Amino acid sequence: MNVFLAVLRRDLLLAWRARADLLVALSFFLIVASLFPFGVGADPTQLRAIGPGVVWVAALLAVLLALPRLFDKDFDSGVLEQLLLSPEPAVLWVAAKITAHWLATGLPLVILSPLLGTMYRLEGVELGVLAGGLLLGTPILSLVGAIGAALTLGLRGAGSLLALLVLPLFVPVLVFGAGAVDAWGAGMGVSAQFSLLGGGLLGALALSPLACAAALRLAVE
């Protein structure tokens, strides 16, 4: 845990020092989600119908925008190679880096989501369901996206290739996350959607650090 906490603290400090990059992702999230009401009109029924999906797509793209920076700087500076050569389990510090990425990128999206939800005429419990779905879903986006970032590390056109790799894998998270709000609005429970998101999160937590560590070794070699 000392290794995990040390790498987590280091990455959070680096993220704070490069906070302009984080502000770009958050600004992208806010701008994309805010533009749709101007395009589709102010009909409350239509806004409530498209709102959850729009917020989720904007969050997904904002996370994707920040993913290439997850390992790039450490790869270029040689820190990544030193970490892989250290006797500490690679799974621990990989998990710490993914956690730092989610805390710096995903968590602010969760916090801002109720504000954007009000623009789409979502109210009360619907806003909570939207935020709760993002709270379960955005860590999956970071975990699965980290695998893609590790696989494309050091490649030419890595950003485009990363998007092609991970966007199809993000679709189930998008469907269940946005579907939770729709299910609540239709008078049904959200336990099914939240259970699927929770199961996906547990699976990603178990597999993603292992897959990332293996992919990073291949990239360094």
Short mmCIF file of C-alpha atoms in Angstrom, two decimals:
data_model
loop_
_atom_site.label_atom_id
_atom_site.label_comp_id
_atom_site.label_asym_id
_atom_site.label_seq_id
_atom_site.Cartn_x
_atom_site.Cartn_y
_atom_site.Cartn_z
CA MET A 1 0.00 0.00 0.00
CA ASN A 2 2.96 2.34 0.49
CA VAL A 3 3.78 1.97 -3.20
CA PHE A 4 0.15 2.52 -4.18
CA LEU A 5 -0.18 5.66 -2.06
CA ALA A 6 3.18 7.06 -3.17
CA VAL A 7 2.38 6.70 -6.87
CA LEU A 8 -1.17 7.98 -6.32
CA ARG A 9 0.12 11.08 -4.53
CA ARG A 10 2.78 11.68 -7.21
CA ASP A 11 0.32 11.41 -10.08
CA LEU A 12 -2.21 13.67 -8.38
CA LEU A 13 0.51 16.29 -7.84
CA LEU A 14 1.55 16.04 -11.47
CA ALA A 15 -2.09 16.36 -12.53
CA TRP A 16 -2.46 19.46 -10.39
CA ARG A 17 0.65 21.03 -11.88
CA ALA A 18 -0.68 20.30 -15.37
CA ARG A 19 -4.21 21.33 -14.43
CA ALA A 20 -4.63 23.19 -17.72
CA ASP A 21 -4.93 19.78 -19.41
CA LEU A 22 -7.60 18.75 -16.91
CA LEU A 23 -9.48 21.99 -17.46
CA VAL A 24 -9.51 21.27 -21.19
CA ALA A 25 -11.27 17.93 -20.58
CA LEU A 26 -13.76 19.47 -18.16
CA SER A 27 -14.42 22.39 -20.48
CA PHE A 28 -14.98 19.96 -23.33
CA PHE A 29 -17.51 18.06 -21.19
CA LEU A 30 -19.39 21.24 -20.29
CA ILE A 31 -19.38 22.70 -23.79
CA VAL A 32 -20.48 19.52 -25.58
CA ALA A 33 -23.30 18.85 -23.13
CA SER A 34 -24.40 22.50 -23.21
CA LEU A 35 -24.59 22.79 -26.99
CA PHE A 36 -27.33 20.20 -27.55
CA PRO A 37 -30.20 22.25 -26.08
CA PHE A 38 -29.42 25.00 -28.58
CA GLY A 39 -29.54 22.51 -31.43
CA VAL A 40 -32.69 20.55 -30.55
CA GLY A 41 -34.77 23.35 -29.07
CA ALA A 42 -36.29 24.00 -25.66
CA ASP A 43 -39.04 21.37 -25.67
CA PRO A 44 -38.90 19.90 -22.12
CA THR A 45 -40.07 16.45 -23.19
CA GLN A 46 -37.41 16.17 -25.86
CA LEU A 47 -34.69 17.48 -23.57
CA ARG A 48 -35.59 14.97 -20.84
CA ALA A 49 -35.49 12.17 -23.42
CA ILE A 50 -32.03 12.95 -24.78
CA GLY A 51 -30.44 14.46 -21.65
CA PRO A 52 -28.98 11.34 -19.99
CA GLY A 53 -27.50 10.07 -23.23
CA VAL A 54 -25.97 13.44 -24.08
CA VAL A 55 -24.36 13.83 -20.65
CA TRP A 56 -23.00 10.29 -20.81
CA VAL A 57 -21.56 10.72 -24.31
CA ALA A 58 -19.93 14.01 -23.28
CA ALA A 59 -18.42 12.32 -20.20
CA LEU A 60 -17.18 9.40 -22.28
CA LEU A 61 -15.46 11.72 -24.77
CA ALA A 62 -13.94 13.82 -21.98
CA VAL A 63 -12.43 10.71 -20.38
CA LEU A 64 -11.16 9.57 -23.77
CA LEU A 65 -9.56 12.98 -24.32
CA ALA A 66 -7.51 12.59 -21.13
CA LEU A 67 -6.48 8.95 -21.61
CA PRO A 68 -3.38 9.44 -23.84
CA ARG A 69 -1.66 11.33 -21.01
CA LEU A 70 -2.04 8.43 -18.59
CA PHE A 71 1.34 6.82 -19.38
CA ASP A 72 2.88 9.12 -22.01
CA LYS A 73 4.92 11.40 -19.78
CA ASP A 74 6.39 8.57 -17.72
CA PHE A 75 7.19 6.67 -20.92
CA ASP A 76 9.02 9.64 -22.44
CA SER A 77 10.96 10.45 -19.26
CA GLY A 78 12.03 6.86 -18.53
CA VAL A 79 10.11 6.70 -15.25
CA LEU A 80 7.91 3.94 -16.61
CA GLU A 81 10.89 1.72 -17.35
CA GLN A 82 12.26 2.28 -13.84
CA LEU A 83 8.91 1.34 -12.33
CA LEU A 84 8.79 -1.85 -14.36
CA LEU A 85 12.34 -2.74 -13.25
CA SER A 86 11.54 -2.13 -9.59
CA PRO A 87 10.79 -5.12 -7.34
CA GLU A 88 7.35 -3.74 -6.49
CA PRO A 89 4.34 -5.46 -8.12
CA ALA A 90 3.45 -3.58 -11.28
CA VAL A 91 -0.24 -4.14 -10.59
CA LEU A 92 -0.09 -1.85 -7.55
CA TRP A 93 1.40 1.22 -9.19
CA VAL A 94 -0.65 0.71 -12.36
CA ALA A 95 -3.79 0.66 -10.21
CA ALA A 96 -2.58 3.83 -8.47
CA LYS A 97 -2.07 5.62 -11.80
CA ILE A 98 -5.55 4.64 -12.99
CA THR A 99 -7.05 5.77 -9.68
CA ALA A 100 -5.30 9.13 -9.98
CA HIS A 101 -6.61 9.49 -13.53
CA TRP A 102 -10.17 8.87 -12.37
CA LEU A 103 -9.87 11.22 -9.39
CA ALA A 104 -8.54 13.99 -11.63
CA THR A 105 -10.88 13.42 -14.59
CA GLY A 106 -13.83 11.16 -13.79
CA LEU A 107 -14.78 12.44 -10.35
CA PRO A 108 -15.17 16.09 -11.47
CA LEU A 109 -17.48 14.86 -14.24
CA VAL A 110 -19.64 13.11 -11.65
CA ILE A 111 -19.79 16.27 -9.54
CA LEU A 112 -20.73 18.47 -12.50
CA SER A 113 -23.32 16.08 -13.95
CA PRO A 114 -26.31 17.25 -11.82
CA LEU A 115 -25.70 20.81 -13.00
CA LEU A 116 -25.87 19.70 -16.61
CA GLY A 117 -28.84 17.47 -15.86
CA THR A 118 -30.89 20.49 -14.86
CA MET A 119 -30.37 21.91 -18.35
CA TYR A 120 -32.25 18.88 -19.68
CA ARG A 121 -35.14 19.29 -17.26
CA LEU A 122 -34.06 16.38 -15.06
CA GLU A 123 -35.22 16.76 -11.48
CA GLY A 124 -34.85 15.29 -8.02
CA VAL A 125 -34.06 11.59 -8.00
CA GLU A 126 -33.26 11.58 -11.73
CA LEU A 127 -30.25 13.81 -11.06
CA GLY A 128 -29.11 11.43 -8.34
CA VAL A 129 -29.52 8.44 -10.66
CA LEU A 130 -27.51 10.24 -13.33
CA ALA A 131 -24.69 11.04 -10.91
CA GLY A 132 -24.83 7.55 -9.37
CA GLY A 133 -24.54 5.93 -12.77
CA LEU A 134 -21.54 8.10 -13.63
CA LEU A 135 -20.00 7.28 -10.26
CA LEU A 136 -20.12 3.59 -11.15
CA GLY A 137 -19.45 3.98 -14.86
CA THR A 138 -16.60 6.47 -15.14
CA PRO A 139 -14.15 4.22 -13.23
CA ILE A 140 -14.90 1.51 -15.80
CA LEU A 141 -14.09 4.00 -18.57
CA SER A 142 -10.76 4.80 -16.91
CA LEU A 143 -9.91 1.14 -16.28
CA VAL A 144 -10.80 -0.10 -19.75
CA GLY A 145 -9.32 2.99 -21.38
CA ALA A 146 -6.05 2.43 -19.51
CA ILE A 147 -5.66 -0.90 -21.31
CA GLY A 148 -6.03 0.87 -24.65
CA ALA A 149 -3.60 3.59 -23.56
CA ALA A 150 -1.02 0.95 -22.61
CA LEU A 151 -1.48 -1.00 -25.86
CA THR A 152 -1.02 2.12 -28.02
CA LEU A 153 1.83 3.62 -25.97
CA GLY A 154 4.61 4.94 -28.18
CA LEU A 155 2.79 4.25 -31.45
CA ARG A 156 2.33 6.80 -34.20
CA GLY A 157 -1.23 8.13 -34.22
CA ALA A 158 -1.81 6.62 -30.79
CA GLY A 159 -4.75 8.91 -30.01
CA SER A 160 -6.80 7.82 -33.02
CA LEU A 161 -5.91 4.17 -32.52
CA LEU A 162 -6.84 4.41 -28.86
CA ALA A 163 -10.28 5.74 -29.75
CA LEU A 164 -10.84 2.90 -32.22
CA LEU A 165 -9.85 0.33 -29.62
CA VAL A 166 -11.83 1.48 -26.62
CA LEU A 167 -14.95 3.19 -27.97
CA PRO A 168 -16.69 -0.11 -28.83
CA LEU A 169 -15.90 -1.35 -25.31
CA PHE A 170 -17.47 1.78 -23.80
CA VAL A 171 -20.85 1.15 -25.45
CA PRO A 172 -22.28 -1.20 -22.74
CA VAL A 173 -21.36 1.29 -20.02
CA LEU A 174 -23.05 4.07 -21.98
CA VAL A 175 -26.19 1.98 -22.53
CA PHE A 176 -26.60 0.91 -18.91
CA GLY A 177 -25.65 4.32 -17.48
CA ALA A 178 -28.04 6.35 -19.61
CA GLY A 179 -30.64 3.59 -19.40
CA ALA A 180 -30.78 3.87 -15.62
CA VAL A 181 -32.19 7.40 -15.84
CA ASP A 182 -34.66 6.35 -18.54
CA ALA A 183 -35.78 3.38 -16.43
CA TRP A 184 -36.39 5.59 -13.42
CA GLY A 185 -38.33 8.08 -15.52
CA ALA A 186 -40.50 5.23 -16.83
CA GLY A 187 -41.38 4.17 -13.28
CA MET A 188 -39.09 1.15 -13.16
CA GLY A 189 -36.26 0.50 -10.75
CA VAL A 190 -32.61 1.04 -11.54
CA SER A 191 -31.23 -1.95 -9.65
CA ALA A 192 -30.65 -3.94 -12.84
CA GLN A 193 -28.62 -1.20 -14.54
CA PHE A 194 -26.67 -0.38 -11.39
CA SER A 195 -25.98 -4.07 -10.74
CA LEU A 196 -24.59 -4.48 -14.25
CA LEU A 197 -22.44 -1.37 -13.86
CA GLY A 198 -21.22 -2.63 -10.48
CA GLY A 199 -20.39 -6.03 -11.91
CA GLY A 200 -18.55 -4.41 -14.79
CA LEU A 201 -16.60 -2.27 -12.34
CA LEU A 202 -15.55 -5.29 -10.27
CA GLY A 203 -14.49 -7.16 -13.39
CA ALA A 204 -12.52 -4.17 -14.67
CA LEU A 205 -10.84 -3.72 -11.29
CA ALA A 206 -9.72 -7.34 -11.31
CA LEU A 207 -8.48 -7.52 -14.91
CA SER A 208 -7.42 -4.04 -16.01
CA PRO A 209 -4.27 -3.56 -13.87
CA LEU A 210 -3.00 -7.00 -14.91
CA ALA A 211 -3.64 -6.32 -18.60
CA CYS A 212 -2.09 -2.84 -18.36
CA ALA A 213 1.05 -4.16 -16.67
CA ALA A 214 1.52 -6.77 -19.42
CA ALA A 215 0.92 -4.21 -22.18
CA LEU A 216 3.35 -1.73 -20.61
CA ARG A 217 6.10 -4.37 -20.49
CA LEU A 218 5.58 -5.00 -24.20
CA ALA A 219 5.71 -1.25 -24.94
CA VAL A 220 8.95 -0.76 -23.04
CA GLU A 221 10.61 -3.78 -24.61
#
